[in-house]
Short mmCIF file of C-alpha atoms in Angstrom, two decimals:
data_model
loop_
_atom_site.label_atom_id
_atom_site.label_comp_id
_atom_site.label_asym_id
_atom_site.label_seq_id
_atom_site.Cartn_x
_atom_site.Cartn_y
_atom_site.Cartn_z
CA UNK A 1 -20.59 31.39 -19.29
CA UNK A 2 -18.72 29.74 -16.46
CA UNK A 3 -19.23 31.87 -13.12
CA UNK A 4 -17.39 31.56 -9.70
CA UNK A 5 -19.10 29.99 -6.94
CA UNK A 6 -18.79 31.48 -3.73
CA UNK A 7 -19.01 30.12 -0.19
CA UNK A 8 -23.89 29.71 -0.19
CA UNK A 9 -23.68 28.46 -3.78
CA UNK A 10 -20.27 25.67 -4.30
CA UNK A 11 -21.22 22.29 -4.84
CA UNK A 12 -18.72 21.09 -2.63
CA UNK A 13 -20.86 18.28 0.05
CA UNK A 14 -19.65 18.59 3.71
CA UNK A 15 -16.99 15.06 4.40
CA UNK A 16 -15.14 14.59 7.58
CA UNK A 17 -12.14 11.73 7.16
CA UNK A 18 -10.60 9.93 10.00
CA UNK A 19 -7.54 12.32 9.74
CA UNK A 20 -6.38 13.93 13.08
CA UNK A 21 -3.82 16.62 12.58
CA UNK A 22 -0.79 17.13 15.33
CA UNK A 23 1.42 19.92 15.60
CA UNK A 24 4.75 19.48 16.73
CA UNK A 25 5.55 23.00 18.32
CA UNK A 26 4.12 24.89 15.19
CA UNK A 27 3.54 28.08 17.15
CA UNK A 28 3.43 30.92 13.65
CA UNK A 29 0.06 32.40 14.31
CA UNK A 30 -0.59 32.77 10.22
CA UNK A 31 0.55 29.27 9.89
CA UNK A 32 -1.87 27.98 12.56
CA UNK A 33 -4.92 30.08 10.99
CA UNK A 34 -3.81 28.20 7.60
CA UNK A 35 -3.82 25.00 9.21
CA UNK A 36 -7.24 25.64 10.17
CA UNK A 37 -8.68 26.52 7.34
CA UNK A 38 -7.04 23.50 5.49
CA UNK A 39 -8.33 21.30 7.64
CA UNK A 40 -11.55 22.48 7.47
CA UNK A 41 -11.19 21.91 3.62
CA UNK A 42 -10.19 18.76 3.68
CA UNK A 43 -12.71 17.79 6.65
CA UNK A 44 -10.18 16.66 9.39
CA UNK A 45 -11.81 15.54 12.45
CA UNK A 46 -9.51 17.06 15.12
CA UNK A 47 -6.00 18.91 15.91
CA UNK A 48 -3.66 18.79 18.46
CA UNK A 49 -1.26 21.68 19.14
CA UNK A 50 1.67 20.42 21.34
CA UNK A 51 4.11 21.94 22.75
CA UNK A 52 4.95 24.18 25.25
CA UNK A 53 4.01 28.27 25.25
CA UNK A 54 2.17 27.59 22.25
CA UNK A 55 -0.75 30.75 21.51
CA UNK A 56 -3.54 28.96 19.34
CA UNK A 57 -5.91 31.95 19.24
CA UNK A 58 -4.80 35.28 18.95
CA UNK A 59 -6.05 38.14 16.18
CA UNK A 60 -3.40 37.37 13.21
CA UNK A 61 -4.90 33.46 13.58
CA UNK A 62 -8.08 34.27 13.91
CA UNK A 63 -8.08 36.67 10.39
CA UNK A 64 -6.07 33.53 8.35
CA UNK A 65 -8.43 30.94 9.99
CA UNK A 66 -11.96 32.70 9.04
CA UNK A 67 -13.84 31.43 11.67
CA UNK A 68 -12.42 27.90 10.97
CA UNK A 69 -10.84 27.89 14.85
CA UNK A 70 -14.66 27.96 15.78
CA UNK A 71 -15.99 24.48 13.81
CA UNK A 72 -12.69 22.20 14.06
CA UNK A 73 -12.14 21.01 17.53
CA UNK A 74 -8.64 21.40 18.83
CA UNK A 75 -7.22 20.39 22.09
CA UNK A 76 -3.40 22.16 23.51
CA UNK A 77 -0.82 19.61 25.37
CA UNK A 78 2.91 20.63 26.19
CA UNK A 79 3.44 17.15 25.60
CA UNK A 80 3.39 15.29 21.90
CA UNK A 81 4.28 11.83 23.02
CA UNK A 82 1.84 11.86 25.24
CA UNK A 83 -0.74 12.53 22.55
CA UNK A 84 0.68 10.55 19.94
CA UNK A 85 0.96 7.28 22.60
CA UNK A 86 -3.15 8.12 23.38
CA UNK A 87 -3.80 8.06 19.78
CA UNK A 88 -1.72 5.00 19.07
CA UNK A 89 -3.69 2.90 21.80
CA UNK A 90 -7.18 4.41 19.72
CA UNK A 91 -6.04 2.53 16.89
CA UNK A 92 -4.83 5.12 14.72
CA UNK A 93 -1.66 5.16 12.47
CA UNK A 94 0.93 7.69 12.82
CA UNK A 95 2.34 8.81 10.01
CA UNK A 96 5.14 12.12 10.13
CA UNK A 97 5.55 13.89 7.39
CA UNK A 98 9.30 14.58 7.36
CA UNK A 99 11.98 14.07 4.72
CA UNK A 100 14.05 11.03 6.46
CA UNK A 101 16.00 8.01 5.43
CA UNK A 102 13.30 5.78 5.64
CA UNK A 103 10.35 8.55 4.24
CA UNK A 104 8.81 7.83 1.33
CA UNK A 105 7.04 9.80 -0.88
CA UNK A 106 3.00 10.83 0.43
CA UNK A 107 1.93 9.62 -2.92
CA UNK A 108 3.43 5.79 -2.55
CA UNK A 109 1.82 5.37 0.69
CA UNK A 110 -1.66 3.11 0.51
CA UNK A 111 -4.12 3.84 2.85
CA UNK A 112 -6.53 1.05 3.97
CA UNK A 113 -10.09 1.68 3.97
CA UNK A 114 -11.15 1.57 7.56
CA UNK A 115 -7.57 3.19 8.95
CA UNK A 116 -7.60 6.35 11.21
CA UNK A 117 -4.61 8.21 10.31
CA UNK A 118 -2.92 10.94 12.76
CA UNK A 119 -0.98 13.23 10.86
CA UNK A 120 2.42 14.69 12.60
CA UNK A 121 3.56 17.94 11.15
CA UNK A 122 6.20 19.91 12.36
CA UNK A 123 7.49 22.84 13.19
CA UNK A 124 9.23 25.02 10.07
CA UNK A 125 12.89 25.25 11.56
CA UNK A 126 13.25 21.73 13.00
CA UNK A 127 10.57 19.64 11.80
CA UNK A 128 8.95 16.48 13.45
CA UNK A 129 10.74 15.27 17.04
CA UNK A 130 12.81 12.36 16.27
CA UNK A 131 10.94 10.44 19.55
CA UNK A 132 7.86 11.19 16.96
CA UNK A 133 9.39 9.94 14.36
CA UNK A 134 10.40 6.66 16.06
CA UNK A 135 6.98 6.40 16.79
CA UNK A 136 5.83 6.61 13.42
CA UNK A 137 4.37 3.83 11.56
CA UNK A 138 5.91 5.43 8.11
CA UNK A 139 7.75 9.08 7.70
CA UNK A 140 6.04 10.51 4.67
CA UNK A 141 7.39 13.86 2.33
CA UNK A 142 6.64 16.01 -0.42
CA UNK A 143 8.36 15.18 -3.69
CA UNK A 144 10.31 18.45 -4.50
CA UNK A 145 11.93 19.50 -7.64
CA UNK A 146 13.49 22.80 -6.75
CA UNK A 147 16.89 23.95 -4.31
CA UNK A 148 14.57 23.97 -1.50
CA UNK A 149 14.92 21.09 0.89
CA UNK A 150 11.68 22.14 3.09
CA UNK A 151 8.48 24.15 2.28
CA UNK A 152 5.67 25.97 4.69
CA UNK A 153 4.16 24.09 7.15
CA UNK A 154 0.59 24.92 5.85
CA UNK A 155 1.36 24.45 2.82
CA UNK A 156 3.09 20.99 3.34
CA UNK A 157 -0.11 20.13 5.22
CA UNK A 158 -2.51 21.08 2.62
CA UNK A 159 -0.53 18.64 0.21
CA UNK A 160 -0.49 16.00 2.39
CA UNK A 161 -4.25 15.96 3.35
CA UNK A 162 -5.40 16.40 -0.54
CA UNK A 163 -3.04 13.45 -1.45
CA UNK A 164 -4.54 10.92 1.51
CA UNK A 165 -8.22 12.18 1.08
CA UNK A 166 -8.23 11.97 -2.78
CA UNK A 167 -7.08 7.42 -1.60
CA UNK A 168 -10.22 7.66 0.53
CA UNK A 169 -12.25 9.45 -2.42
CA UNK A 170 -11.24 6.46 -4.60
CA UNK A 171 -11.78 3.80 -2.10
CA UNK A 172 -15.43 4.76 -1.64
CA UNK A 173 -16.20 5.06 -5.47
CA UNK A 174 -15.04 1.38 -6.12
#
């Protein structure tokens, strides 16, 4: 009989990827608990919330995180380009994920082996900055097939990181 696993009994082993999140003025306390957690899944190694007035821990993140705020470090800057210029010069790539012009689809992008990848997400309403976005090595989306030009933030996220972790997962098995 197949049983559930829960959280002391999965056989899931503990990864961390070289996948920095940054937030582009997501402020939605449920979304930023999500966005922990998902991280946390996925094992990213850091996130950066950016922008300005922006209230990382309150009570409605702290339930949707589940104590995820506590083991994924997270740094606060009212500035993004700042961040994404510091990360840049550490040698990672910046990729946006953002329906553009130029974006292609998350699934036709090849990540490299050894590459550090900082992922920009953006805020529901207006997405990634378009100064991000010209700093972007590649703009990156979601193939959709409904009405809907845009979907949650956490969501989006969670798609994204499965899709570049599950290269990474095949890289190391070869």
């Amino acid at each position: 009989m197949d049983q559930q696993l829960h959280h002391n009994n999965n056989h899931f082993a503990k990864k961390t990827f070289p996948i920095t999140l940054v937030c582009d003025h997501v402020n939605s306390p449920a979304n930023i608990g999500s966005i922990f957690r998902t991280a946390d899944s996925f094992g990213v190694e850091r996130i950066y919330f950016c922008g300005e007035d922006i209230t990382v821990v309150s009570k409605r993140m702290q339930r949707t995180a589940r104590s995820t705020h506590e083991v994924i470090p997270y740094e606060q800057s009212d500035e993004i380009i700042n961040v994404v210029q510091r990360l840049i010069t550490e040698g990672y790539t910046i990729l946006s994920l953002e329906i553009t012009k130029n974006s292609i689809p998350i699934s036709e992008y090849s990540v490299e082996p050894s590459e550090k990848i900082a992922l920009v997400i953006g805020e529901e309403n207006l997405g990634v900055s378009e100064n991000v976005i010209a700093l972007s090595k590649q703009s990156i989306h979601i193939t959709m097939h409904g009405n809907n030009s845009s979907m949650n933030v956490a969501t989006a996220t969670g798609i994204a990181l499965y899709e570049i972790t599950k290269q990474w997962l095949m890289i190391s098995e070869m």
